[in-house]
C-alpha cells in the first residue's frame, strides 16, 4: 500500500508560495509603487500592508480548496452553476478566451520588460532582440526542466530581488519613525487611485490560481498539507510585502523630496537607474538593473510554467480526459503548445504597434480575472465542493469579500480608462 506524502519539516517549507508570489510582482508593479512613494511619501504604507493581507487570503483559499477537495481550480470552476458550452460552463469558457487573448499580449509585455534592463546593461543588442532572447530562454527553461528545476531558478531570482530591492531601500536610509506613521490609514488628496493600485495590483495575477497546480507538482497533496501550505503562503507574501515596502521607501526617500518624476510602466525603472547612478554611482545602478531583470524574468517564467499548467488542465477537461495531464509539465502537449503560444506569436508585437481592439480585449479580460477568482473562491469554499471542516470561516469570507469588491472596483476603473 502506498504511503501518503509526509509534510516537510520547517526547513523545507519554502516552495510553491515563493513561486506564485514572485510571479505576481512584475516590473510595472514596482514602478506603480515607486510613483506612489514619490507622490505621497510613506503615507500609503498601510495600503501596501493591506494588499499583502488580501493576497495571503486569496492564495490560501486557492491552496485550501486544492488540498482539501482533491480538485484543481479548473475542476472547481467547471462545477459552478450556470449555462454550459460543450464540456465546460461559463467559467471555463471565460478562462479559455482569457488565456488565449491575455497570453498573446502578455507574452510581448513580459519579453519587453525582461529586455529593458539587459538593453541598458548590454546595448550591443537592441530591445527587440533581447526580448526574443528572453522569450526563448524562458521557453527552454520550462520545457527542459521539471518543477524542481523551475522552483530552484525562481528561488535564485527571488534572492537577487531581495538583495537588490531591500538593499536599495537600506542605502537610501529611510526615516523609520516617519515610515511607521504610514501604517495609520490616511487618504491624502488625490491618492485614491494609488491606494487601490497598492492594495489590489501588486502580486495579483492569473498565476495566483496556479498556486494549487504548483502545490501538486511539489507533491503536497491532501488536507494534511494545509498547515504547511499556510506557512509557505504567509512567508512568501510577507517577502512580497517587503519588496513593496522597500520600493515605496525608495520612492519616498529618493524621489519624493527631490520631486523627481518617473515614466509610467516598466520604463520608469530605467529612469530610476539613471537617478541612482547620479546619486550613488554606477555600481549601485548596475545592481539595481540586475534586480529589475530578476523581477521581470521571474514573472515571465512563472507565467510560462504556471499558466501553461492551467491551460493543460483546461484542454484535459475540454477533451474529456481526467488523467492528471495538467501536472505532466512539458510532457503534456497542451502545456508545450501554450508555452510556445506565449513565446513566438507575441514576437510580432515587438515590431508593430499593438492593435487597439486587442489591447481593449486584453485590458477588459485582465481586469476581470481577479474579481472572478475572489468571487469563485467565495462560492467554492462555502459549497459542498469543499469538505465541511475545511470551509471558510468569517475571517476568510470577510477578506475574500473585500477582495472581490476591491477588484471589481479596480476592474470598473480599468475598463472605464480604456474608453
mmCIF file of C-alpha atoms in Angstrom:
data_model
loop_
_atom_site.group_PDB
_atom_site.id
_atom_site.type_symbol
_atom_site.label_atom_id
_atom_site.label_comp_id
_atom_site.label_asym_id
_atom_site.label_seq_id
_atom_site.Cartn_x
_atom_site.Cartn_y
_atom_site.Cartn_z
ATOM 1 C CA UNK A 1 0.000 0.000 0.000
ATOM 2 C CA UNK A 2 1.391 3.421 -0.983
ATOM 3 C CA UNK A 3 2.126 5.688 1.961
ATOM 4 C CA UNK A 4 0.747 9.240 1.728
ATOM 5 C CA UNK A 5 3.342 12.011 1.365
ATOM 6 C CA UNK A 6 4.688 13.398 4.611
ATOM 7 C CA UNK A 7 4.541 17.166 5.213
ATOM 8 C CA UNK A 8 8.060 18.640 5.178
ATOM 9 C CA UNK A 9 9.912 19.990 8.175
ATOM 10 C CA UNK A 10 10.115 23.733 8.663
ATOM 11 C CA UNK A 11 13.374 23.912 6.693
ATOM 12 C CA UNK A 12 11.624 22.528 3.622
ATOM 13 C CA UNK A 13 8.546 24.756 3.660
ATOM 14 C CA UNK A 14 9.505 27.423 1.137
ATOM 15 C CA UNK A 15 8.469 26.388 -2.330
ATOM 16 C CA UNK A 16 5.250 26.982 -4.288
ATOM 17 C CA UNK A 17 4.387 30.088 -2.270
ATOM 18 C CA UNK A 18 7.527 31.941 -3.229
ATOM 19 C CA UNK A 19 6.951 30.909 -6.839
ATOM 20 C CA UNK A 20 3.428 32.360 -7.007
ATOM 21 C CA UNK A 21 4.327 35.490 -5.051
ATOM 22 C CA UNK A 22 7.393 36.278 -7.160
ATOM 23 C CA UNK A 23 5.498 35.660 -10.392
ATOM 24 C CA UNK A 24 2.832 38.149 -9.360
ATOM 25 C CA UNK A 25 5.272 41.008 -8.755
ATOM 26 C CA UNK A 26 6.261 42.476 -12.093
ATOM 27 C CA UNK A 27 8.335 45.454 -13.117
ATOM 28 C CA UNK A 28 5.218 47.548 -13.734
ATOM 29 C CA UNK A 29 4.053 46.883 -10.158
ATOM 30 C CA UNK A 30 7.343 48.172 -8.787
ATOM 31 C CA UNK A 31 7.039 51.339 -10.870
ATOM 32 C CA UNK A 32 3.489 51.944 -9.603
ATOM 33 C CA UNK A 33 4.757 51.569 -6.030
ATOM 34 C CA UNK A 34 7.684 53.909 -6.696
ATOM 35 C CA UNK A 35 5.367 56.561 -8.115
ATOM 36 C CA UNK A 36 3.050 56.245 -5.103
ATOM 37 C CA UNK A 37 6.045 56.775 -2.802
ATOM 38 C CA UNK A 38 7.303 59.681 -4.900
ATOM 39 C CA UNK A 39 3.924 61.429 -4.724
ATOM 40 C CA UNK A 40 2.849 60.715 -1.152
ATOM 41 C CA UNK A 41 5.971 59.685 0.728
ATOM 42 C CA UNK A 42 5.388 56.975 3.332
ATOM 43 C CA UNK A 43 1.712 57.894 3.857
ATOM 44 C CA UNK A 44 0.417 54.908 1.845
ATOM 45 C CA UNK A 45 2.457 52.234 3.623
ATOM 46 C CA UNK A 46 -0.755 50.917 5.193
ATOM 47 C CA UNK A 47 -2.167 50.198 1.735
ATOM 48 C CA UNK A 48 0.817 48.004 0.857
ATOM 49 C CA UNK A 49 0.327 46.044 4.096
ATOM 50 C CA UNK A 50 -3.422 45.685 3.446
ATOM 51 C CA UNK A 51 -2.719 44.429 -0.067
ATOM 52 C CA UNK A 52 -0.344 41.802 1.293
ATOM 53 C CA UNK A 53 -3.011 40.536 3.710
ATOM 54 C CA UNK A 54 -5.588 40.227 0.914
ATOM 55 C CA UNK A 55 -3.146 38.298 -1.310
ATOM 56 C CA UNK A 56 -2.421 35.900 1.562
ATOM 57 C CA UNK A 57 -6.172 35.274 1.900
ATOM 58 C CA UNK A 58 -6.629 34.693 -1.836
ATOM 59 C CA UNK A 59 -3.679 32.321 -2.197
ATOM 60 C CA UNK A 60 -4.694 30.481 0.988
ATOM 61 C CA UNK A 61 -8.142 29.993 -0.495
ATOM 62 C CA UNK A 62 -6.697 28.531 -3.697
ATOM 63 C CA UNK A 63 -4.384 26.225 -1.746
ATOM 64 C CA UNK A 64 -7.037 25.117 0.748
ATOM 65 C CA UNK A 65 -9.553 24.295 -1.973
ATOM 66 C CA UNK A 66 -6.981 22.277 -3.930
ATOM 67 C CA UNK A 67 -5.622 20.343 -0.952
ATOM 68 C CA UNK A 68 -8.914 19.533 0.763
ATOM 69 C CA UNK A 69 -11.155 18.887 -2.232
ATOM 70 C CA UNK A 70 -8.623 16.991 -4.349
ATOM 71 C CA UNK A 71 -9.694 19.130 -7.306
ATOM 72 C CA UNK A 72 -7.795 21.623 -9.426
ATOM 73 C CA UNK A 73 -9.079 25.187 -9.720
ATOM 74 C CA UNK A 74 -10.415 24.462 -13.187
ATOM 75 C CA UNK A 75 -12.316 21.444 -11.869
ATOM 76 C CA UNK A 76 -13.818 23.761 -9.283
ATOM 77 C CA UNK A 77 -14.805 26.302 -11.925
ATOM 78 C CA UNK A 78 -16.291 23.549 -14.083
ATOM 79 C CA UNK A 79 -18.737 22.753 -11.306
ATOM 80 C CA UNK A 80 -20.060 26.309 -10.972
ATOM 81 C CA UNK A 81 -23.770 26.664 -11.690
ATOM 82 C CA UNK A 82 -24.699 28.278 -14.965
ATOM 83 C CA UNK A 83 -25.041 27.598 -18.691
ATOM 84 C CA UNK A 84 -22.657 25.130 -20.258
ATOM 85 C CA UNK A 85 -20.820 25.347 -23.585
ATOM 86 C CA UNK A 86 -19.955 21.795 -24.569
ATOM 87 C CA UNK A 87 -17.892 20.204 -21.807
ATOM 88 C CA UNK A 88 -17.246 23.491 -19.960
ATOM 89 C CA UNK A 89 -19.565 26.012 -18.334
ATOM 90 C CA UNK A 90 -19.458 29.789 -18.459
ATOM 91 C CA UNK A 91 -16.447 29.978 -16.122
ATOM 92 C CA UNK A 92 -14.444 27.575 -18.264
ATOM 93 C CA UNK A 93 -15.442 29.429 -21.420
ATOM 94 C CA UNK A 94 -14.276 32.711 -19.874
ATOM 95 C CA UNK A 95 -10.968 31.128 -18.875
ATOM 96 C CA UNK A 96 -10.407 29.660 -22.342
ATOM 97 C CA UNK A 97 -10.935 33.014 -24.062
ATOM 98 C CA UNK A 98 -8.923 34.804 -21.402
ATOM 99 C CA UNK A 99 -5.765 32.699 -21.634
ATOM 100 C CA UNK A 100 -5.621 32.948 -25.428
ATOM 101 C CA UNK A 101 -6.054 36.722 -25.706
ATOM 102 C CA UNK A 102 -4.242 37.616 -22.470
ATOM 103 C CA UNK A 103 -1.347 35.263 -23.203
ATOM 104 C CA UNK A 104 -0.732 36.769 -26.647
ATOM 105 C CA UNK A 105 -0.390 40.326 -25.329
ATOM 106 C CA UNK A 106 1.282 39.348 -22.052
ATOM 107 C CA UNK A 107 3.967 37.406 -23.902
ATOM 108 C CA UNK A 108 5.111 40.568 -25.675
ATOM 109 C CA UNK A 109 4.886 42.649 -22.486
ATOM 110 C CA UNK A 110 6.898 40.136 -20.434
ATOM 111 C CA UNK A 111 9.620 39.814 -23.063
ATOM 112 C CA UNK A 112 9.899 43.611 -23.323
ATOM 113 C CA UNK A 113 10.076 44.078 -19.540
ATOM 114 C CA UNK A 114 12.822 41.445 -19.235
ATOM 115 C CA UNK A 115 14.739 43.000 -22.125
ATOM 116 C CA UNK A 116 14.718 46.611 -20.871
ATOM 117 C CA UNK A 117 17.406 46.234 -18.164
ATOM 118 C CA UNK A 118 19.517 43.981 -20.399
ATOM 119 C CA UNK A 119 19.418 46.595 -23.160
ATOM 120 C CA UNK A 120 20.671 49.181 -20.665
ATOM 121 C CA UNK A 121 23.415 46.857 -19.405
ATOM 122 C CA UNK A 122 24.415 45.312 -22.738
ATOM 123 C CA UNK A 123 23.482 47.726 -25.544
ATOM 124 C CA UNK A 124 25.195 45.626 -28.217
ATOM 125 C CA UNK A 125 21.737 44.057 -28.790
ATOM 126 C CA UNK A 126 18.592 46.123 -29.247
ATOM 127 C CA UNK A 127 15.377 45.831 -27.225
ATOM 128 C CA UNK A 128 13.579 43.581 -29.715
ATOM 129 C CA UNK A 129 16.485 41.132 -29.916
ATOM 130 C CA UNK A 130 16.878 40.923 -26.150
ATOM 131 C CA UNK A 131 13.111 40.415 -25.863
ATOM 132 C CA UNK A 132 13.188 37.452 -28.218
ATOM 133 C CA UNK A 133 16.208 36.024 -26.385
ATOM 134 C CA UNK A 134 14.327 36.255 -23.067
ATOM 135 C CA UNK A 135 11.229 34.593 -24.522
ATOM 136 C CA UNK A 136 13.163 31.681 -25.988
ATOM 137 C CA UNK A 137 15.225 31.316 -22.794
ATOM 138 C CA UNK A 138 12.070 31.145 -20.690
ATOM 139 C CA UNK A 139 10.570 28.588 -23.061
ATOM 140 C CA UNK A 140 13.697 26.416 -22.893
ATOM 141 C CA UNK A 141 13.761 26.512 -19.082
ATOM 142 C CA UNK A 142 10.164 25.338 -18.677
ATOM 143 C CA UNK A 143 10.453 22.764 -21.477
ATOM 144 C CA UNK A 144 13.701 21.136 -20.353
ATOM 145 C CA UNK A 145 13.368 21.022 -16.590
ATOM 146 C CA UNK A 146 10.587 19.830 -14.333
ATOM 147 C CA UNK A 147 9.068 21.651 -11.395
ATOM 148 C CA UNK A 148 12.150 21.066 -9.219
ATOM 149 C CA UNK A 149 14.478 22.994 -11.547
ATOM 150 C CA UNK A 150 11.856 25.681 -12.054
ATOM 151 C CA UNK A 151 11.493 26.212 -8.296
ATOM 152 C CA UNK A 152 15.259 26.467 -7.812
ATOM 153 C CA UNK A 153 15.521 29.074 -10.577
ATOM 154 C CA UNK A 154 12.675 31.067 -9.068
ATOM 155 C CA UNK A 155 14.230 30.911 -5.599
ATOM 156 C CA UNK A 156 17.516 32.217 -7.032
ATOM 157 C CA UNK A 157 15.755 35.095 -8.792
ATOM 158 C CA UNK A 158 13.874 35.959 -5.595
ATOM 159 C CA UNK A 159 17.193 36.024 -3.749
ATOM 160 C CA UNK A 160 18.559 38.511 -6.283
ATOM 161 C CA UNK A 161 15.386 40.606 -5.991
ATOM 162 C CA UNK A 162 15.595 40.586 -2.200
ATOM 163 C CA UNK A 163 19.222 41.662 -2.042
ATOM 164 C CA UNK A 164 18.877 44.430 -4.626
ATOM 165 C CA UNK A 165 15.454 45.858 -3.756
ATOM 166 C CA UNK A 166 15.702 45.676 0.032
ATOM 167 C CA UNK A 167 19.380 46.641 -0.121
ATOM 168 C CA UNK A 168 18.464 49.714 -2.130
ATOM 169 C CA UNK A 169 15.891 50.717 0.478
ATOM 170 C CA UNK A 170 18.579 50.481 3.151
ATOM 171 C CA UNK A 171 21.006 52.548 1.059
ATOM 172 C CA UNK A 172 18.566 55.452 0.785
ATOM 173 C CA UNK A 173 18.349 55.424 4.620
ATOM 174 C CA UNK A 174 14.638 55.565 5.452
ATOM 175 C CA UNK A 175 13.342 57.694 8.306
ATOM 176 C CA UNK A 176 11.968 54.824 10.416
ATOM 177 C CA UNK A 177 9.708 56.856 12.777
ATOM 178 C CA UNK A 178 8.160 58.661 9.802
ATOM 179 C CA UNK A 179 7.837 55.341 7.964
ATOM 180 C CA UNK A 180 5.886 53.830 10.855
ATOM 181 C CA UNK A 181 3.392 56.692 10.784
ATOM 182 C CA UNK A 182 2.394 55.411 7.347
ATOM 183 C CA UNK A 183 0.827 52.350 8.996
ATOM 184 C CA UNK A 184 -2.091 54.530 10.098
ATOM 185 C CA UNK A 185 -4.669 54.598 7.277
ATOM 186 C CA UNK A 186 -4.888 58.036 5.664
ATOM 187 C CA UNK A 187 -6.042 59.275 2.277
ATOM 188 C CA UNK A 188 -4.012 62.257 1.059
ATOM 189 C CA UNK A 189 -5.745 64.343 -1.588
ATOM 190 C CA UNK A 190 -5.862 62.586 -4.943
ATOM 191 C CA UNK A 191 -4.420 59.337 -3.560
ATOM 192 C CA UNK A 192 -7.486 57.115 -4.062
ATOM 193 C CA UNK A 193 -6.256 55.616 -7.345
ATOM 194 C CA UNK A 194 -2.826 54.845 -5.886
ATOM 195 C CA UNK A 195 -4.338 53.275 -2.765
ATOM 196 C CA UNK A 196 -6.441 50.948 -4.913
ATOM 197 C CA UNK A 197 -3.392 50.115 -7.009
ATOM 198 C CA UNK A 198 -1.212 49.313 -3.995
ATOM 199 C CA UNK A 199 -3.870 47.147 -2.356
ATOM 200 C CA UNK A 200 -5.071 45.375 -5.457
ATOM 201 C CA UNK A 201 -2.315 45.475 -8.026
ATOM 202 C CA UNK A 202 0.941 44.169 -6.627
ATOM 203 C CA UNK A 203 1.237 40.396 -6.615
ATOM 204 C CA UNK A 204 -2.210 39.770 -8.052
ATOM 205 C CA UNK A 205 -2.380 37.997 -11.416
ATOM 206 C CA UNK A 206 -3.793 34.862 -13.011
ATOM 207 C CA UNK A 207 -0.848 32.953 -11.545
ATOM 208 C CA UNK A 208 -2.493 33.105 -8.099
ATOM 209 C CA UNK A 209 -4.839 30.438 -9.455
ATOM 210 C CA UNK A 210 -1.769 28.395 -10.472
ATOM 211 C CA UNK A 211 -0.773 28.000 -6.807
ATOM 212 C CA UNK A 212 -2.787 24.785 -6.484
ATOM 213 C CA UNK A 213 -1.092 23.277 -9.547
ATOM 214 C CA UNK A 214 2.338 24.085 -8.138
ATOM 215 C CA UNK A 215 1.375 22.543 -4.781
ATOM 216 C CA UNK A 216 0.524 19.293 -6.565
ATOM 217 C CA UNK A 217 3.696 19.435 -8.662
ATOM 218 C CA UNK A 218 5.662 19.830 -5.429
ATOM 219 C CA UNK A 219 3.973 16.688 -4.087
ATOM 220 C CA UNK A 220 1.896 18.499 -1.463
ATOM 221 C CA UNK A 221 -1.477 16.761 -1.712
ATOM 222 C CA UNK A 222 -4.220 16.186 0.836
ATOM 223 C CA UNK A 223 -5.587 18.032 3.895
ATOM 224 C CA UNK A 224 -2.510 17.125 5.942
ATOM 225 C CA UNK A 225 -0.584 19.722 3.934
ATOM 226 C CA UNK A 226 -2.914 22.635 4.726
ATOM 227 C CA UNK A 227 -0.812 23.800 7.683
ATOM 228 C CA UNK A 228 2.360 23.590 5.619
ATOM 229 C CA UNK A 229 0.702 25.460 2.757
ATOM 230 C CA UNK A 230 -0.406 28.264 5.053
ATOM 231 C CA UNK A 231 3.095 28.760 6.418
ATOM 232 C CA UNK A 232 4.547 28.637 2.902
ATOM 233 C CA UNK A 233 1.980 31.166 1.687
ATOM 234 C CA UNK A 234 2.488 33.611 4.564
ATOM 235 C CA UNK A 235 6.277 33.549 4.286
ATOM 236 C CA UNK A 236 6.102 34.121 0.543
ATOM 237 C CA UNK A 237 3.678 37.033 0.619
ATOM 238 C CA UNK A 238 5.446 38.577 3.608
ATOM 239 C CA UNK A 239 8.521 38.729 1.359
ATOM 240 C CA UNK A 240 6.398 40.219 -1.413
ATOM 241 C CA UNK A 241 5.085 42.806 1.021
ATOM 242 C CA UNK A 242 8.669 43.604 1.988
ATOM 243 C CA UNK A 243 9.538 44.207 -1.686
ATOM 244 C CA UNK A 244 6.603 46.592 -1.996
ATOM 245 C CA UNK A 245 7.509 48.462 1.190
ATOM 246 C CA UNK A 246 11.129 48.712 0.025
ATOM 247 C CA UNK A 247 10.124 50.273 -3.289
ATOM 248 C CA UNK A 248 7.734 52.634 -1.503
ATOM 249 C CA UNK A 249 10.636 53.713 0.715
ATOM 250 C CA UNK A 250 12.864 54.290 -2.315
ATOM 251 C CA UNK A 251 10.170 56.394 -3.942
ATOM 252 C CA UNK A 252 9.575 58.364 -0.754
ATOM 253 C CA UNK A 253 13.196 58.944 0.247
ATOM 254 C CA UNK A 254 14.850 59.269 -3.156
ATOM 255 C CA UNK A 255 12.161 60.803 -5.352
ATOM 256 C CA UNK A 256 9.570 62.500 -3.113
ATOM 257 C CA UNK A 257 11.864 65.128 -1.613
ATOM 258 C CA UNK A 258 13.521 65.982 -4.937
ATOM 259 C CA UNK A 259 10.261 65.988 -6.910
ATOM 260 C CA UNK A 260 11.720 63.570 -9.475
ATOM 261 C CA UNK A 261 9.119 62.107 -11.834
ATOM 262 C CA UNK A 262 9.261 58.690 -13.475
ATOM 263 C CA UNK A 263 7.674 57.393 -16.650
ATOM 264 C CA UNK A 264 4.749 55.078 -16.069
ATOM 265 C CA UNK A 265 5.163 51.419 -16.981
ATOM 266 C CA UNK A 266 8.307 49.320 -16.991
ATOM 267 C CA UNK A 267 10.472 52.083 -18.487
ATOM 268 C CA UNK A 268 10.146 54.040 -15.263
ATOM 269 C CA UNK A 269 12.673 51.649 -13.708
ATOM 270 C CA UNK A 270 15.227 52.772 -16.284
ATOM 271 C CA UNK A 271 14.619 56.348 -15.124
ATOM 272 C CA UNK A 272 15.304 55.211 -11.567
ATOM 273 C CA UNK A 273 18.525 53.551 -12.721
ATOM 274 C CA UNK A 274 19.694 56.937 -14.021
ATOM 275 C CA UNK A 275 18.773 58.644 -10.729
ATOM 276 C CA UNK A 276 20.686 56.003 -8.762
ATOM 277 C CA UNK A 277 23.757 56.377 -10.953
ATOM 278 C CA UNK A 278 23.790 60.147 -10.427
ATOM 279 C CA UNK A 279 23.282 59.784 -6.671
ATOM 280 C CA UNK A 280 25.264 56.660 -5.729
ATOM 281 C CA UNK A 281 27.428 55.775 -8.726
ATOM 282 C CA UNK A 282 27.415 53.184 -11.480
ATOM 283 C CA UNK A 283 27.814 50.030 -9.296
ATOM 284 C CA UNK A 284 24.560 50.723 -7.425
ATOM 285 C CA UNK A 285 22.744 51.438 -10.687
ATOM 286 C CA UNK A 286 24.040 48.186 -12.212
ATOM 287 C CA UNK A 287 22.971 46.199 -9.144
ATOM 288 C CA UNK A 288 19.509 47.727 -9.391
ATOM 289 C CA UNK A 289 19.211 46.882 -13.093
ATOM 290 C CA UNK A 290 20.108 43.267 -12.271
ATOM 291 C CA UNK A 291 17.323 43.247 -9.665
ATOM 292 C CA UNK A 292 14.976 44.800 -12.248
ATOM 293 C CA UNK A 293 15.808 41.957 -14.634
ATOM 294 C CA UNK A 294 15.287 39.302 -11.929
ATOM 295 C CA UNK A 295 11.866 40.780 -11.120
ATOM 296 C CA UNK A 296 10.750 40.824 -14.754
ATOM 297 C CA UNK A 297 12.199 37.449 -15.734
ATOM 298 C CA UNK A 298 10.748 35.672 -12.679
ATOM 299 C CA UNK A 299 7.305 36.858 -13.798
ATOM 300 C CA UNK A 300 7.994 35.662 -17.339
ATOM 301 C CA UNK A 301 8.989 32.105 -16.495
ATOM 302 C CA UNK A 302 6.336 31.893 -13.773
ATOM 303 C CA UNK A 303 3.625 32.595 -16.338
ATOM 304 C CA UNK A 304 5.271 30.341 -18.958
ATOM 305 C CA UNK A 305 5.170 27.476 -16.447
ATOM 306 C CA UNK A 306 2.097 28.104 -14.293
ATOM 307 C CA UNK A 307 -0.432 29.284 -16.857
ATOM 308 C CA UNK A 308 0.676 26.521 -19.223
ATOM 309 C CA UNK A 309 -0.236 24.011 -16.487
ATOM 310 C CA UNK A 310 -3.657 25.626 -16.162
ATOM 311 C CA UNK A 311 -4.150 25.557 -19.925
ATOM 312 C CA UNK A 312 -3.251 21.849 -19.989
ATOM 313 C CA UNK A 313 -5.922 21.237 -17.346
ATOM 314 C CA UNK A 314 -8.438 23.235 -19.405
ATOM 315 C CA UNK A 315 -7.719 21.135 -22.511
ATOM 316 C CA UNK A 316 -7.946 17.906 -20.497
ATOM 317 C CA UNK A 317 -11.473 18.793 -19.411
ATOM 318 C CA UNK A 318 -12.438 20.082 -22.835
ATOM 319 C CA UNK A 319 -11.457 16.735 -24.380
ATOM 320 C CA UNK A 320 -12.975 14.644 -21.591
ATOM 321 C CA UNK A 321 -9.651 13.411 -20.144
ATOM 322 C CA UNK A 322 -9.004 13.355 -16.416
ATOM 323 C CA UNK A 323 -5.559 11.823 -16.329
ATOM 324 C CA UNK A 324 -3.610 14.425 -14.345
ATOM 325 C CA UNK A 325 -2.248 15.774 -17.622
ATOM 326 C CA UNK A 326 -2.063 19.228 -16.081
ATOM 327 C CA UNK A 327 0.757 18.022 -13.828
ATOM 328 C CA UNK A 328 2.849 16.374 -16.524
ATOM 329 C CA UNK A 329 4.553 19.674 -17.321
ATOM 330 C CA UNK A 330 6.495 19.704 -20.559
ATOM 331 C CA UNK A 331 5.444 16.103 -21.231
ATOM 332 C CA UNK A 332 1.930 17.373 -21.890
ATOM 333 C CA UNK A 333 1.227 18.530 -25.443
ATOM 334 C CA UNK A 334 -1.182 21.303 -24.375
ATOM 335 C CA UNK A 335 1.469 22.586 -21.944
ATOM 336 C CA UNK A 336 4.037 22.778 -24.737
ATOM 337 C CA UNK A 337 1.538 24.327 -27.144
ATOM 338 C CA UNK A 338 0.605 27.122 -24.752
ATOM 339 C CA UNK A 339 4.227 27.843 -23.769
ATOM 340 C CA UNK A 340 5.000 28.188 -27.481
ATOM 341 C CA UNK A 341 1.927 30.431 -27.889
ATOM 342 C CA UNK A 342 3.325 32.714 -25.168
ATOM 343 C CA UNK A 343 6.701 32.886 -26.914
ATOM 344 C CA UNK A 344 6.619 33.092 -30.694
ATOM 345 C CA UNK A 345 3.346 34.718 -31.882
ATOM 346 C CA UNK A 346 3.754 37.670 -29.453
ATOM 347 C CA UNK A 347 7.134 38.466 -31.014
ATOM 348 C CA UNK A 348 5.167 40.120 -33.831
ATOM 349 C CA UNK A 349 4.024 42.737 -31.303
ATOM 350 C CA UNK A 350 7.652 43.655 -30.644
ATOM 351 C CA UNK A 351 7.835 45.018 -34.195
ATOM 352 C CA UNK A 352 4.408 46.598 -34.670
ATOM 353 C CA UNK A 353 2.090 48.828 -32.705
ATOM 354 C CA UNK A 354 -0.313 46.656 -30.768
ATOM 355 C CA UNK A 355 -3.803 46.712 -32.338
ATOM 356 C CA UNK A 356 -6.236 48.861 -30.347
ATOM 357 C CA UNK A 357 -9.016 46.257 -30.347
ATOM 358 C CA UNK A 358 -6.683 43.599 -28.971
ATOM 359 C CA UNK A 359 -5.477 45.931 -26.222
ATOM 360 C CA UNK A 360 -9.047 46.711 -25.214
ATOM 361 C CA UNK A 361 -9.876 42.982 -25.027
ATOM 362 C CA UNK A 362 -6.678 42.335 -23.057
ATOM 363 C CA UNK A 363 -7.468 45.126 -20.603
ATOM 364 C CA UNK A 364 -11.060 44.038 -20.055
ATOM 365 C CA UNK A 365 -10.280 40.329 -19.640
ATOM 366 C CA UNK A 366 -7.255 41.021 -17.455
ATOM 367 C CA UNK A 367 -9.093 43.408 -15.126
ATOM 368 C CA UNK A 368 -11.938 40.919 -14.662
ATOM 369 C CA UNK A 369 -9.801 37.933 -13.640
ATOM 370 C CA UNK A 370 -9.062 38.900 -10.023
ATOM 371 C CA UNK A 371 -12.724 39.637 -9.109
ATOM 372 C CA UNK A 372 -13.564 36.387 -10.926
ATOM 373 C CA UNK A 373 -11.034 34.497 -8.773
ATOM 374 C CA UNK A 374 -12.142 36.113 -5.499
ATOM 375 C CA UNK A 375 -15.824 35.593 -6.273
ATOM 376 C CA UNK A 376 -15.479 31.967 -7.324
ATOM 377 C CA UNK A 377 -13.359 31.190 -4.253
ATOM 378 C CA UNK A 378 -16.133 32.591 -2.063
ATOM 379 C CA UNK A 379 -18.578 30.200 -3.725
ATOM 380 C CA UNK A 380 -16.309 27.149 -3.816
ATOM 381 C CA UNK A 381 -15.058 27.439 -0.227
ATOM 382 C CA UNK A 382 -18.606 27.650 1.128
ATOM 383 C CA UNK A 383 -20.115 24.925 -1.064
ATOM 384 C CA UNK A 384 -20.298 21.146 -0.955
ATOM 385 C CA UNK A 385 -17.245 21.018 -3.239
ATOM 386 C CA UNK A 386 -15.148 21.743 -0.123
ATOM 387 C CA UNK A 387 -15.384 19.309 2.823
ATOM 388 C CA UNK A 388 -17.382 20.857 5.675
ATOM 389 C CA UNK A 389 -14.489 21.067 8.134
ATOM 390 C CA UNK A 390 -12.380 22.999 5.609
ATOM 391 C CA UNK A 391 -14.954 25.565 4.519
ATOM 392 C CA UNK A 392 -14.260 29.236 5.085
ATOM 393 C CA UNK A 393 -14.856 30.925 8.409
ATOM 394 C CA UNK A 394 -15.774 34.560 8.929
ATOM 395 C CA UNK A 395 -12.206 35.846 8.569
ATOM 396 C CA UNK A 396 -11.605 34.130 5.237
ATOM 397 C CA UNK A 397 -15.062 35.063 3.937
ATOM 398 C CA UNK A 398 -14.581 38.656 5.043
ATOM 399 C CA UNK A 399 -11.203 39.016 3.343
ATOM 400 C CA UNK A 400 -12.398 37.305 0.160
ATOM 401 C CA UNK A 401 -15.481 39.540 0.091
ATOM 402 C CA UNK A 402 -13.335 42.659 0.466
ATOM 403 C CA UNK A 403 -11.074 41.337 -2.291
ATOM 404 C CA UNK A 404 -13.994 40.704 -4.634
ATOM 405 C CA UNK A 405 -15.393 44.208 -4.090
ATOM 406 C CA UNK A 406 -11.999 45.896 -4.361
ATOM 407 C CA UNK A 407 -11.029 44.066 -7.536
ATOM 408 C CA UNK A 408 -14.444 44.765 -9.039
ATOM 409 C CA UNK A 409 -13.893 48.497 -8.417
ATOM 410 C CA UNK A 410 -10.420 48.258 -9.954
ATOM 411 C CA UNK A 411 -11.883 46.403 -12.943
ATOM 412 C CA UNK A 412 -14.504 49.119 -13.442
ATOM 413 C CA UNK A 413 -11.823 51.833 -13.328
ATOM 414 C CA UNK A 414 -9.618 49.875 -15.736
ATOM 415 C CA UNK A 415 -12.443 49.335 -18.210
ATOM 416 C CA UNK A 416 -13.545 52.976 -17.942
ATOM 417 C CA UNK A 417 -9.978 54.061 -18.653
ATOM 418 C CA UNK A 418 -9.960 52.107 -21.931
ATOM 419 C CA UNK A 419 -12.673 54.284 -23.448
#
